[in-house]
Amino acid sequence: MSDRRIAIFGLGYVGLPLIRACLAAGHDVIGFDVSRDVVTRLLSGQSHVDDVSDAEVKSWQERGFQATSRTRDLVDVDVYVICVPTPLAADSSPDLGAVIAATTDIAGHLDLARRPLVILESTTYPGTTEEIVKPILETSGGVAGVDFALAFSPERIDPGNKVWSFENTPKVVGGLTESCADQAAAFYSTITSEVVRTKGLKEAEMAKLLENTYRHVNIALVNELAKISDLLGIDIWDVIAAAETKPYGFQAFRPGPGVGGHCIPIDPNYLGHRVRTELGQSVRFIELAQEINASMPEYVVDRVEHLLGSHEVPLAGAEVLLLGVTYKPNIADLRESPSYDVVRGLRARGASVVFHDSYVDSWLVDGTEVAKATDLRAAAAHASCTVLLQSHDEYLQADALVDSTLLLDTQGRLRSARGLNGTRWTTM
Ligand SMILES: NC(=O)c1ccc[n+]([C@@H]2O[C@H](COP(=O)([O-])OP(=O)(O)OC[C@H]3O[C@@H](n4cnc5c(N)ncnc54)[C@H](O)[C@@H]3O)[C@@H](O)[C@H]2O)c1
């Protein structure tokens, strides 16, 4: 199944690594995105995604890669893969607008004579592929499972991960029918090292939600234990280091300023919504995890106030320097970053906020620009308190922060630096 024509819908964090893998396998690839800006940038050889370089994008053109915002360019397509966003609506319910729009575009162009395959990769609640995507595709006049194949395959991209990439991470696949699953598995086996088949569509959809809910819940557990340990005078980082020596039955999660990104703060809501609307029940673990993780930015502000207070500096009027405001280290993605709520909390208590982040050029919080520091050492020396939110590599270099007077390390990464002693430099 190589050299098929593949159309990838949604050219973002998920779509671009998929394009790379398809081109490497010898497929002919066309990328479709509603954003003309995204398409124009790709066509001029620019990547807007951390894990894909400009040089790679430039080399794609030599291999025939096309990008477009015009549905009429979608001709002779054998496989459609949908990687569009699945955000939350204002009331925190699933917003499937992009999935519906992409599916409608595909339905209008399905070339049934080619017996095409359509795969949804966007994270969503169990039932979406069969209840939402299938009926829209069938407006083409074709019958799913007969005239075209339909499958769901959750994406497992982890931006910034240097070990696990699209190519070497097992790919879960569920089909509407056995034959749909066979066709989707055959496609993915051309671009990934291992394909794992589920019983059906819902199992594949649910597998992704289990993975993300598992992280959400375990991060919340360790965040709650971090707060409790601080009150009890116990060093949570020492506890985790000891516990993770157990060779079985334990996986270490670490405290932090809260959860961010496109997945963990959002996806469990999709499951919660489905369970509420279908069963009239709540998923109590999800609700609790949300409550605890959402409380972490305010907890960071409490700890800053406490650290300053113990050195007789009031938070109101103090300058607080935030280091690393993206949602995880060494990437440029600000989506759902807990740093936004840290800024809100600090502003509400009268502090002035400055940030440093080499991945972020400028940063608006609630319409007001946060001042950006470019000279890290000078900014650290000037601030009343420095807060390490995301441990980008540059902050871990010896001497990077030596001039900070008071410092709160929310990630436990500077513990060995400069004799972190719990009075001037402290961890959460
Ligand atoms: N980013 C991650 O780390 C990650 C990991 C696993 C799963 N996912 C899931 O993958 C999906 C895509 O996420 P992403 O991070 O790649 O999003 P993204 O925002 O980086 O990219 C999505 C792209 O889709 C485009 N788009 C929107 N509507 C469209 C439409 N109707 N037709 C074509 N293109 C359209 C947008 O313009 C954007 O360029 C989401 O469901 C997300 O939950 C993301």
Short mmCIF file of C-alpha atoms and ligand atoms in Angstrom, two decimals:
data_model
loop_
_atom_site.label_atom_id
_atom_site.label_comp_id
_atom_site.label_asym_id
_atom_site.label_seq_id
_atom_site.Cartn_x
_atom_site.Cartn_y
_atom_site.Cartn_z
CA MET A 1 0.00 0.00 0.00
CA SER A 2 2.74 2.50 -0.73
CA ASP A 3 2.57 5.43 -3.13
CA ARG A 4 -1.09 6.13 -2.43
CA ARG A 5 -2.40 9.68 -2.61
CA ILE A 6 -3.02 10.88 0.92
CA ALA A 7 -4.95 14.03 1.90
CA ILE A 8 -4.21 15.31 5.40
CA PHE A 9 -6.76 17.71 6.88
CA GLY A 10 -5.33 20.05 9.55
CA LEU A 11 -1.66 20.99 9.18
CA GLY A 12 -0.65 21.50 12.80
CA TYR A 13 1.20 19.63 15.53
CA VAL A 14 -0.38 16.34 14.45
CA GLY A 15 -0.71 16.86 10.69
CA LEU A 16 2.90 17.86 9.96
CA PRO A 17 4.64 14.82 11.51
CA LEU A 18 2.12 12.66 9.64
CA ILE A 19 3.06 14.34 6.37
CA ARG A 20 6.73 13.65 7.08
CA ALA A 21 6.02 9.96 7.70
CA CYS A 22 3.82 9.61 4.59
CA LEU A 23 6.38 11.28 2.32
CA ALA A 24 9.18 9.13 3.75
CA ALA A 25 7.11 6.04 2.90
CA GLY A 26 6.79 7.18 -0.72
CA HIS A 27 3.17 8.34 -0.63
CA ASP A 28 1.96 11.30 -2.62
CA VAL A 29 0.69 13.87 -0.07
CA ILE A 30 -1.61 16.85 -0.23
CA GLY A 31 -2.20 18.88 2.91
CA PHE A 32 -5.44 20.81 3.37
CA ASP A 33 -5.92 23.57 5.93
CA VAL A 34 -8.61 26.23 6.25
CA SER A 35 -5.95 28.69 7.37
CA ARG A 36 -4.46 30.37 4.31
CA ASP A 37 -1.69 31.68 6.51
CA VAL A 38 -0.65 28.13 7.48
CA VAL A 39 -0.71 27.02 3.84
CA THR A 40 1.24 30.06 2.62
CA ARG A 41 3.90 29.57 5.26
CA LEU A 42 4.30 25.90 4.43
CA LEU A 43 4.51 26.64 0.72
CA SER A 44 7.26 29.16 1.43
CA GLY A 45 9.18 26.52 3.37
CA GLN A 46 8.37 27.65 6.91
CA SER A 47 7.31 25.32 9.72
CA HIS A 48 5.11 26.60 12.55
CA VAL A 49 5.50 23.44 14.63
CA ASP A 50 8.32 22.72 17.10
CA ASP A 51 9.23 19.23 15.93
CA VAL A 52 9.38 20.00 12.21
CA SER A 53 12.19 22.19 10.86
CA ASP A 54 12.02 24.69 8.00
CA ALA A 55 14.63 22.62 6.15
CA GLU A 56 12.35 19.59 6.30
CA VAL A 57 9.39 21.53 4.96
CA LYS A 58 11.55 22.84 2.11
CA SER A 59 12.65 19.28 1.28
CA TRP A 60 9.00 18.15 1.14
CA GLN A 61 8.34 20.31 -1.89
CA GLU A 62 11.08 18.44 -3.75
CA ARG A 63 9.14 15.26 -3.00
CA GLY A 64 5.97 16.72 -4.49
CA PHE A 65 4.20 17.84 -1.30
CA GLN A 66 1.29 20.18 -1.99
CA ALA A 67 -0.58 22.34 0.51
CA THR A 68 -3.89 23.99 -0.21
CA SER A 69 -6.96 25.72 1.19
CA ARG A 70 -9.01 24.89 -1.90
CA THR A 71 -11.15 21.79 -1.74
CA ARG A 72 -11.15 21.56 -5.53
CA ASP A 73 -7.48 20.51 -5.33
CA LEU A 74 -8.54 17.33 -3.52
CA VAL A 75 -8.62 15.02 -6.51
CA ASP A 76 -7.62 11.35 -6.88
CA VAL A 77 -7.33 10.89 -3.13
CA ASP A 78 -7.12 7.32 -1.74
CA VAL A 79 -6.76 8.08 1.98
CA TYR A 80 -8.12 11.05 3.95
CA VAL A 81 -6.77 11.67 7.44
CA ILE A 82 -8.52 14.24 9.66
CA CYS A 83 -6.23 15.96 12.20
CA VAL A 84 -8.24 19.11 12.96
CA PRO A 85 -8.64 20.68 16.42
CA THR A 86 -11.21 19.42 18.91
CA PRO A 87 -11.45 22.25 21.46
CA LEU A 88 -14.08 22.99 24.07
CA ALA A 89 -17.03 25.33 23.54
CA ALA A 90 -17.64 28.21 25.95
CA ASP A 91 -19.75 25.92 28.18
CA SER A 92 -16.91 23.30 28.26
CA SER A 93 -18.81 20.91 26.01
CA PRO A 94 -17.05 19.34 22.98
CA ASP A 95 -16.73 21.65 19.98
CA LEU A 96 -16.72 19.34 16.95
CA GLY A 97 -17.11 22.21 14.48
CA ALA A 98 -13.76 21.59 12.75
CA VAL A 99 -14.33 17.82 12.54
CA ILE A 100 -17.78 18.40 11.02
CA ALA A 101 -16.45 21.01 8.56
CA ALA A 102 -13.55 18.78 7.45
CA THR A 103 -15.81 15.74 7.11
CA THR A 104 -18.31 17.76 5.06
CA ASP A 105 -15.51 18.88 2.73
CA ILE A 106 -14.37 15.28 2.32
CA ALA A 107 -17.93 14.06 1.65
CA GLY A 108 -18.19 16.58 -1.18
CA HIS A 109 -15.06 15.20 -2.84
CA LEU A 110 -15.06 11.46 -2.04
CA ASP A 111 -14.09 9.60 -5.18
CA LEU A 112 -16.07 6.43 -4.52
CA ALA A 113 -14.63 4.71 -7.59
CA ARG A 114 -11.28 4.61 -5.73
CA ARG A 115 -12.85 2.86 -2.68
CA PRO A 116 -11.23 5.50 -0.42
CA LEU A 117 -10.31 5.21 3.24
CA VAL A 118 -11.24 7.98 5.73
CA ILE A 119 -9.53 8.10 9.12
CA LEU A 120 -10.32 10.43 12.02
CA GLU A 121 -7.29 11.13 14.24
CA SER A 122 -8.62 14.10 16.23
CA THR A 123 -9.19 13.28 19.88
CA THR A 124 -12.89 12.98 20.65
CA TYR A 125 -15.51 11.13 22.69
CA PRO A 126 -16.43 7.51 21.96
CA GLY A 127 -19.13 7.38 19.31
CA THR A 128 -18.01 10.39 17.24
CA THR A 129 -16.74 8.46 14.22
CA GLU A 130 -19.88 6.38 13.86
CA GLU A 131 -22.50 8.92 14.95
CA ILE A 132 -21.11 12.17 13.49
CA VAL A 133 -18.50 11.39 10.82
CA LYS A 134 -20.18 8.38 9.14
CA PRO A 135 -23.56 10.02 8.37
CA ILE A 136 -21.86 13.11 6.93
CA LEU A 137 -19.62 10.98 4.68
CA GLU A 138 -22.64 8.99 3.54
CA THR A 139 -24.16 12.17 2.07
CA SER A 140 -21.68 11.42 -0.74
CA GLY A 141 -24.04 8.62 -1.78
CA GLY A 142 -21.59 5.93 -0.66
CA VAL A 143 -22.13 3.48 2.19
CA ALA A 144 -19.48 3.31 4.90
CA GLY A 145 -17.83 -0.11 5.06
CA VAL A 146 -18.94 -0.84 1.49
CA ASP A 147 -18.08 2.05 -0.83
CA PHE A 148 -15.48 3.61 1.43
CA ALA A 149 -13.66 2.46 4.55
CA LEU A 150 -13.91 4.33 7.86
CA ALA A 151 -11.54 4.15 10.83
CA PHE A 152 -10.42 6.01 13.95
CA SER A 153 -6.78 6.17 14.99
CA PRO A 154 -5.84 8.34 17.98
CA GLU A 155 -2.79 10.53 17.66
CA ARG A 156 -0.02 10.14 20.22
CA ILE A 157 2.26 12.99 19.19
CA ASP A 158 4.24 14.34 22.14
CA PRO A 159 5.76 17.66 21.01
CA GLY A 160 9.37 18.04 22.07
CA ASN A 161 9.85 14.33 22.82
CA LYS A 162 13.22 13.35 21.35
CA VAL A 163 12.77 9.61 21.93
CA TRP A 164 9.21 8.77 20.92
CA SER A 165 8.16 10.12 17.54
CA PHE A 166 5.29 9.35 15.19
CA GLU A 167 7.38 6.70 13.45
CA ASN A 168 8.36 4.58 16.49
CA THR A 169 5.23 4.90 18.65
CA PRO A 170 2.67 2.08 18.25
CA LYS A 171 -0.45 3.30 16.40
CA VAL A 172 -3.87 2.24 17.68
CA VAL A 173 -6.47 1.59 14.96
CA GLY A 174 -10.17 0.75 15.13
CA GLY A 175 -12.42 0.24 12.10
CA LEU A 176 -16.15 0.41 11.43
CA THR A 177 -15.86 -3.15 10.06
CA GLU A 178 -13.07 -5.74 10.01
CA SER A 179 -12.31 -4.78 6.45
CA CYS A 180 -12.12 -1.05 7.38
CA ALA A 181 -9.69 -1.92 10.17
CA ASP A 182 -7.64 -4.06 7.77
CA GLN A 183 -7.35 -1.16 5.33
CA ALA A 184 -6.42 1.38 8.02
CA ALA A 185 -3.88 -1.02 9.55
CA ALA A 186 -2.37 -1.64 6.11
CA PHE A 187 -2.02 2.13 5.58
CA TYR A 188 -0.40 2.79 8.98
CA SER A 189 1.94 -0.18 8.64
CA THR A 190 3.55 1.73 5.74
CA ILE A 191 4.41 4.66 8.03
CA THR A 192 4.78 3.37 11.62
CA SER A 193 6.67 0.55 13.28
CA GLU A 194 3.71 -1.12 14.99
CA VAL A 195 -0.07 -1.09 14.53
CA VAL A 196 -2.33 -2.14 17.41
CA ARG A 197 -5.91 -3.03 16.49
CA THR A 198 -8.89 -2.53 18.76
CA LYS A 199 -12.22 -4.36 18.60
CA GLY A 200 -13.95 -1.37 17.04
CA LEU A 201 -14.14 2.39 16.69
CA LYS A 202 -15.28 3.18 20.22
CA GLU A 203 -12.45 1.20 21.79
CA ALA A 204 -9.90 3.18 19.77
CA GLU A 205 -11.61 6.47 20.66
CA MET A 206 -11.76 5.52 24.33
CA ALA A 207 -8.11 4.34 24.42
CA LYS A 208 -6.93 7.90 23.78
CA LEU A 209 -9.17 9.26 26.53
CA LEU A 210 -7.90 6.61 28.95
CA GLU A 211 -4.28 7.60 28.19
CA ASN A 212 -4.92 11.30 28.80
CA THR A 213 -7.22 10.83 31.78
CA TYR A 214 -4.58 8.57 33.37
CA ARG A 215 -2.03 11.38 33.12
CA HIS A 216 -4.49 14.00 34.33
CA VAL A 217 -5.46 11.97 37.40
CA ASN A 218 -1.90 10.99 38.34
CA ILE A 219 -0.61 14.54 37.94
CA ALA A 220 -3.47 15.70 40.18
CA LEU A 221 -2.59 13.05 42.75
CA VAL A 222 1.04 14.13 42.97
CA ASN A 223 0.05 17.81 42.99
CA GLU A 224 -2.24 17.22 45.94
CA LEU A 225 0.49 15.24 47.73
CA ALA A 226 2.95 18.08 47.05
CA LYS A 227 0.66 20.56 48.81
CA ILE A 228 0.08 18.23 51.73
CA SER A 229 3.77 17.32 52.02
CA ASP A 230 4.73 20.97 52.23
CA LEU A 231 2.34 21.46 55.14
CA LEU A 232 3.71 18.34 56.85
CA GLY A 233 7.35 19.37 56.34
CA ILE A 234 8.02 16.46 53.97
CA ASP A 235 10.18 16.84 50.85
CA ILE A 236 7.90 15.46 48.07
CA TRP A 237 10.79 15.29 45.57
CA ASP A 238 12.75 13.08 47.92
CA VAL A 239 9.63 10.93 48.35
CA ILE A 240 9.19 10.54 44.58
CA ALA A 241 12.89 9.73 44.08
CA ALA A 242 12.58 6.98 46.69
CA ALA A 243 9.27 5.60 45.39
CA GLU A 244 10.44 5.41 41.81
CA THR A 245 13.19 2.98 42.72
CA LYS A 246 10.41 0.36 42.93
CA PRO A 247 10.98 -1.64 39.75
CA TYR A 248 7.32 -2.57 39.24
CA GLY A 249 3.84 -1.24 39.97
CA PHE A 250 4.78 2.45 40.23
CA GLN A 251 5.20 5.20 37.67
CA ALA A 252 6.53 8.55 38.84
CA PHE A 253 4.59 11.74 38.11
CA ARG A 254 5.91 15.09 39.26
CA PRO A 255 4.24 18.18 40.69
CA GLY A 256 4.08 21.36 38.64
CA PRO A 257 2.25 24.64 38.12
CA GLY A 258 -0.77 22.91 36.51
CA VAL A 259 -1.56 21.17 33.23
CA GLY A 260 -1.61 22.70 29.75
CA GLY A 261 -1.56 21.93 26.05
CA HIS A 262 -4.20 20.70 23.67
CA CYS A 263 -4.75 17.34 25.37
CA ILE A 264 -4.73 16.95 29.14
CA PRO A 265 -6.84 19.97 30.17
CA ILE A 266 -9.33 19.33 27.34
CA ASP A 267 -9.73 15.66 26.40
CA PRO A 268 -11.06 14.35 29.73
CA ASN A 269 -13.92 16.87 29.30
CA TYR A 270 -14.92 15.02 26.13
CA LEU A 271 -15.30 11.82 28.12
CA GLY A 272 -17.03 13.60 31.01
CA HIS A 273 -19.51 15.19 28.60
CA ARG A 274 -20.31 11.88 26.91
CA VAL A 275 -20.87 10.10 30.20
CA ARG A 276 -23.09 12.93 31.44
CA THR A 277 -25.22 13.11 28.29
CA GLU A 278 -25.45 9.33 27.73
CA LEU A 279 -25.63 8.02 31.28
CA GLY A 280 -26.54 11.04 33.37
CA GLN A 281 -23.47 10.33 35.50
CA SER A 282 -20.21 12.09 36.22
CA VAL A 283 -16.69 10.68 36.02
CA ARG A 284 -15.66 11.61 39.54
CA PHE A 285 -11.94 11.05 39.04
CA ILE A 286 -11.94 13.49 36.12
CA GLU A 287 -13.80 16.16 38.05
CA LEU A 288 -11.49 15.87 41.02
CA ALA A 289 -8.38 15.90 38.83
CA GLN A 290 -9.65 19.01 37.08
CA GLU A 291 -10.31 20.75 40.36
CA ILE A 292 -6.88 19.95 41.79
CA ASN A 293 -4.85 20.70 38.66
CA ALA A 294 -6.76 23.93 38.08
CA SER A 295 -5.88 25.03 41.62
CA MET A 296 -2.12 24.81 41.03
CA PRO A 297 -1.52 28.26 39.46
CA GLU A 298 -3.12 29.90 42.52
CA TYR A 299 -1.02 27.64 44.73
CA VAL A 300 2.10 28.90 42.91
CA VAL A 301 0.99 32.46 43.67
CA ASP A 302 0.45 31.51 47.34
CA ARG A 303 3.94 30.06 47.50
CA VAL A 304 5.47 33.16 45.91
CA GLU A 305 3.66 35.34 48.42
CA HIS A 306 4.86 33.14 51.26
CA LEU A 307 8.48 33.11 50.04
CA LEU A 308 8.52 36.89 49.68
CA GLY A 309 6.71 37.33 53.01
CA SER A 310 9.30 35.23 54.81
CA HIS A 311 11.86 37.80 53.66
CA GLU A 312 9.61 40.69 54.60
CA VAL A 313 8.80 41.65 51.03
CA PRO A 314 5.09 42.20 50.28
CA LEU A 315 3.82 40.64 47.06
CA ALA A 316 1.88 43.81 46.22
CA GLY A 317 4.39 46.00 44.41
CA ALA A 318 6.98 43.23 44.02
CA GLU A 319 8.37 42.32 40.60
CA VAL A 320 7.97 38.63 39.83
CA LEU A 321 9.95 37.09 36.97
CA LEU A 322 8.33 34.03 35.35
CA LEU A 323 10.68 31.66 33.51
CA GLY A 324 9.23 29.41 30.80
CA VAL A 325 5.60 30.27 30.14
CA THR A 326 4.78 27.59 27.54
CA TYR A 327 2.87 24.52 28.71
CA LYS A 328 5.89 22.20 28.71
CA PRO A 329 9.67 22.54 28.48
CA ASN A 330 11.55 23.29 25.25
CA ILE A 331 8.57 23.93 22.98
CA ALA A 332 6.81 27.13 21.86
CA ASP A 333 3.21 26.02 22.48
CA LEU A 334 1.31 28.34 24.85
CA ARG A 335 -2.09 26.65 24.49
CA GLU A 336 -3.89 26.27 27.83
CA SER A 337 -0.62 26.97 29.64
CA PRO A 338 -1.10 27.32 33.40
CA SER A 339 1.20 30.36 33.24
CA TYR A 340 -1.81 32.47 32.18
CA ASP A 341 -3.52 31.85 35.52
CA VAL A 342 -0.27 32.46 37.38
CA VAL A 343 -0.11 35.93 35.79
CA ARG A 344 -3.78 36.58 36.63
CA GLY A 345 -3.22 35.57 40.25
CA LEU A 346 -0.07 37.69 40.61
CA ARG A 347 -1.71 40.73 39.03
CA ALA A 348 -4.76 40.33 41.26
CA ARG A 349 -2.47 40.57 44.30
CA GLY A 350 -0.74 43.71 43.03
CA ALA A 351 2.53 42.22 41.77
CA SER A 352 4.14 43.36 38.55
CA VAL A 353 4.99 40.47 36.24
CA VAL A 354 7.89 40.06 33.83
CA PHE A 355 8.52 36.91 31.79
CA HIS A 356 11.48 35.30 30.10
CA ASP A 357 11.01 32.62 27.47
CA SER A 358 13.23 32.23 24.42
CA TYR A 359 10.41 30.35 22.64
CA VAL A 360 7.87 33.19 22.99
CA ASP A 361 8.35 36.58 21.30
CA SER A 362 5.51 38.45 22.98
CA TRP A 363 2.75 37.46 25.35
CA LEU A 364 -0.70 38.90 26.05
CA VAL A 365 -2.70 37.88 29.09
CA ASP A 366 -6.31 39.14 29.10
CA GLY A 367 -5.38 41.71 26.47
CA THR A 368 -2.49 43.19 28.43
CA GLU A 369 1.06 42.55 27.32
CA VAL A 370 3.38 40.95 29.87
CA ALA A 371 6.79 42.67 29.83
CA LYS A 372 9.44 40.44 28.29
CA ALA A 373 12.96 40.22 29.69
CA THR A 374 15.67 39.31 27.21
CA ASP A 375 18.72 39.38 29.48
CA LEU A 376 18.05 36.47 31.82
CA ARG A 377 20.73 37.18 34.40
CA ALA A 378 19.94 40.86 34.63
CA ALA A 379 16.22 40.18 34.95
CA ALA A 380 16.79 37.55 37.65
CA ALA A 381 18.98 39.96 39.58
CA HIS A 382 16.38 42.72 39.32
CA ALA A 383 13.26 40.74 40.22
CA SER A 384 12.05 40.42 43.80
CA CYS A 385 11.33 36.76 43.09
CA THR A 386 11.99 34.39 40.18
CA VAL A 387 9.58 31.52 39.44
CA LEU A 388 10.67 28.61 37.28
CA LEU A 389 7.44 27.47 35.58
CA GLN A 390 8.86 25.37 32.72
CA SER A 391 12.39 24.07 32.85
CA HIS A 392 13.60 24.95 29.35
CA ASP A 393 17.15 23.62 29.02
CA GLU A 394 18.73 27.05 29.25
CA TYR A 395 17.52 27.49 32.84
CA LEU A 396 19.31 24.30 33.89
CA GLN A 397 22.73 25.55 32.78
CA ALA A 398 25.11 26.18 35.64
CA ASP A 399 25.10 29.86 36.54
CA ALA A 400 21.98 30.73 34.51
CA LEU A 401 20.10 31.88 37.59
CA VAL A 402 22.87 32.56 40.08
CA ASP A 403 21.78 36.15 40.45
CA SER A 404 18.23 35.34 41.58
CA THR A 405 17.74 36.31 45.15
CA LEU A 406 14.47 34.52 45.89
CA LEU A 407 13.46 31.65 43.62
CA LEU A 408 10.56 29.19 43.51
CA ASP A 409 11.22 26.11 41.37
CA THR A 410 7.83 24.60 40.48
CA GLN A 411 9.43 21.68 38.62
CA GLY A 412 12.02 20.45 41.11
CA ARG A 413 14.76 20.77 38.50
CA LEU A 414 17.14 23.14 40.31
CA ARG A 415 17.41 21.16 43.51
CA SER A 416 21.05 20.35 43.03
CA ALA A 417 21.86 23.85 41.80
CA ARG A 418 23.64 26.23 44.13
CA GLY A 419 22.72 24.32 47.25
CA LEU A 420 18.98 24.87 47.09
CA ASN A 421 18.41 25.42 50.75
CA GLY A 422 14.74 26.09 51.26
CA THR A 423 15.16 29.65 52.48
CA ARG A 424 16.03 31.76 49.44
CA TRP A 425 15.61 29.12 46.72
CA THR A 426 12.86 26.63 47.22
CA THR A 427 10.85 23.98 45.36
CA MET A 428 7.13 23.40 45.39
N1 LIG B 1 -0.78 18.69 19.78
C1 LIG B 1 -0.67 17.52 20.36
O1 LIG B 1 0.28 17.27 21.07
C2 LIG B 1 -1.71 16.43 20.15
C3 LIG B 1 -1.40 15.14 20.56
C4 LIG B 1 -2.33 14.13 20.37
C5 LIG B 1 -3.56 14.43 19.81
N2 LIG B 1 -3.88 15.69 19.42
C6 LIG B 1 -5.19 15.92 18.81
O2 LIG B 1 -5.02 16.10 17.40
C7 LIG B 1 -5.97 17.05 16.91
C8 LIG B 1 -5.23 18.18 16.20
O3 LIG B 1 -4.41 18.84 17.15
P1 LIG B 1 -3.17 19.76 16.73
O4 LIG B 1 -2.39 19.97 17.98
O5 LIG B 1 -2.48 19.22 15.53
O6 LIG B 1 -3.93 21.11 16.32
P2 LIG B 1 -3.28 22.40 15.62
O7 LIG B 1 -4.09 23.55 16.08
O8 LIG B 1 -1.79 22.42 15.79
O9 LIG B 1 -3.57 22.16 14.07
C9 LIG B 1 -4.84 21.98 13.55
C10 LIG B 1 -4.92 22.63 12.18
O10 LIG B 1 -6.23 22.33 11.66
C11 LIG B 1 -6.66 23.44 10.90
N3 LIG B 1 -8.10 23.34 10.72
C12 LIG B 1 -9.11 23.79 11.51
N4 LIG B 1 -10.30 23.48 10.95
C13 LIG B 1 -10.04 22.82 9.80
C14 LIG B 1 -10.85 22.26 8.78
N5 LIG B 1 -12.17 22.28 8.86
N6 LIG B 1 -10.25 21.68 7.73
C15 LIG B 1 -8.90 21.65 7.63
N7 LIG B 1 -8.08 22.17 8.55
C16 LIG B 1 -8.65 22.74 9.63
C17 LIG B 1 -6.19 24.64 11.69
O11 LIG B 1 -6.11 25.78 10.88
C18 LIG B 1 -4.81 24.15 12.19
O12 LIG B 1 -3.78 24.55 11.30
C19 LIG B 1 -6.79 17.50 18.12
O13 LIG B 1 -7.93 16.70 18.21
C20 LIG B 1 -5.86 17.18 19.29
O14 LIG B 1 -6.57 16.94 20.48
C21 LIG B 1 -2.95 16.71 19.57
#
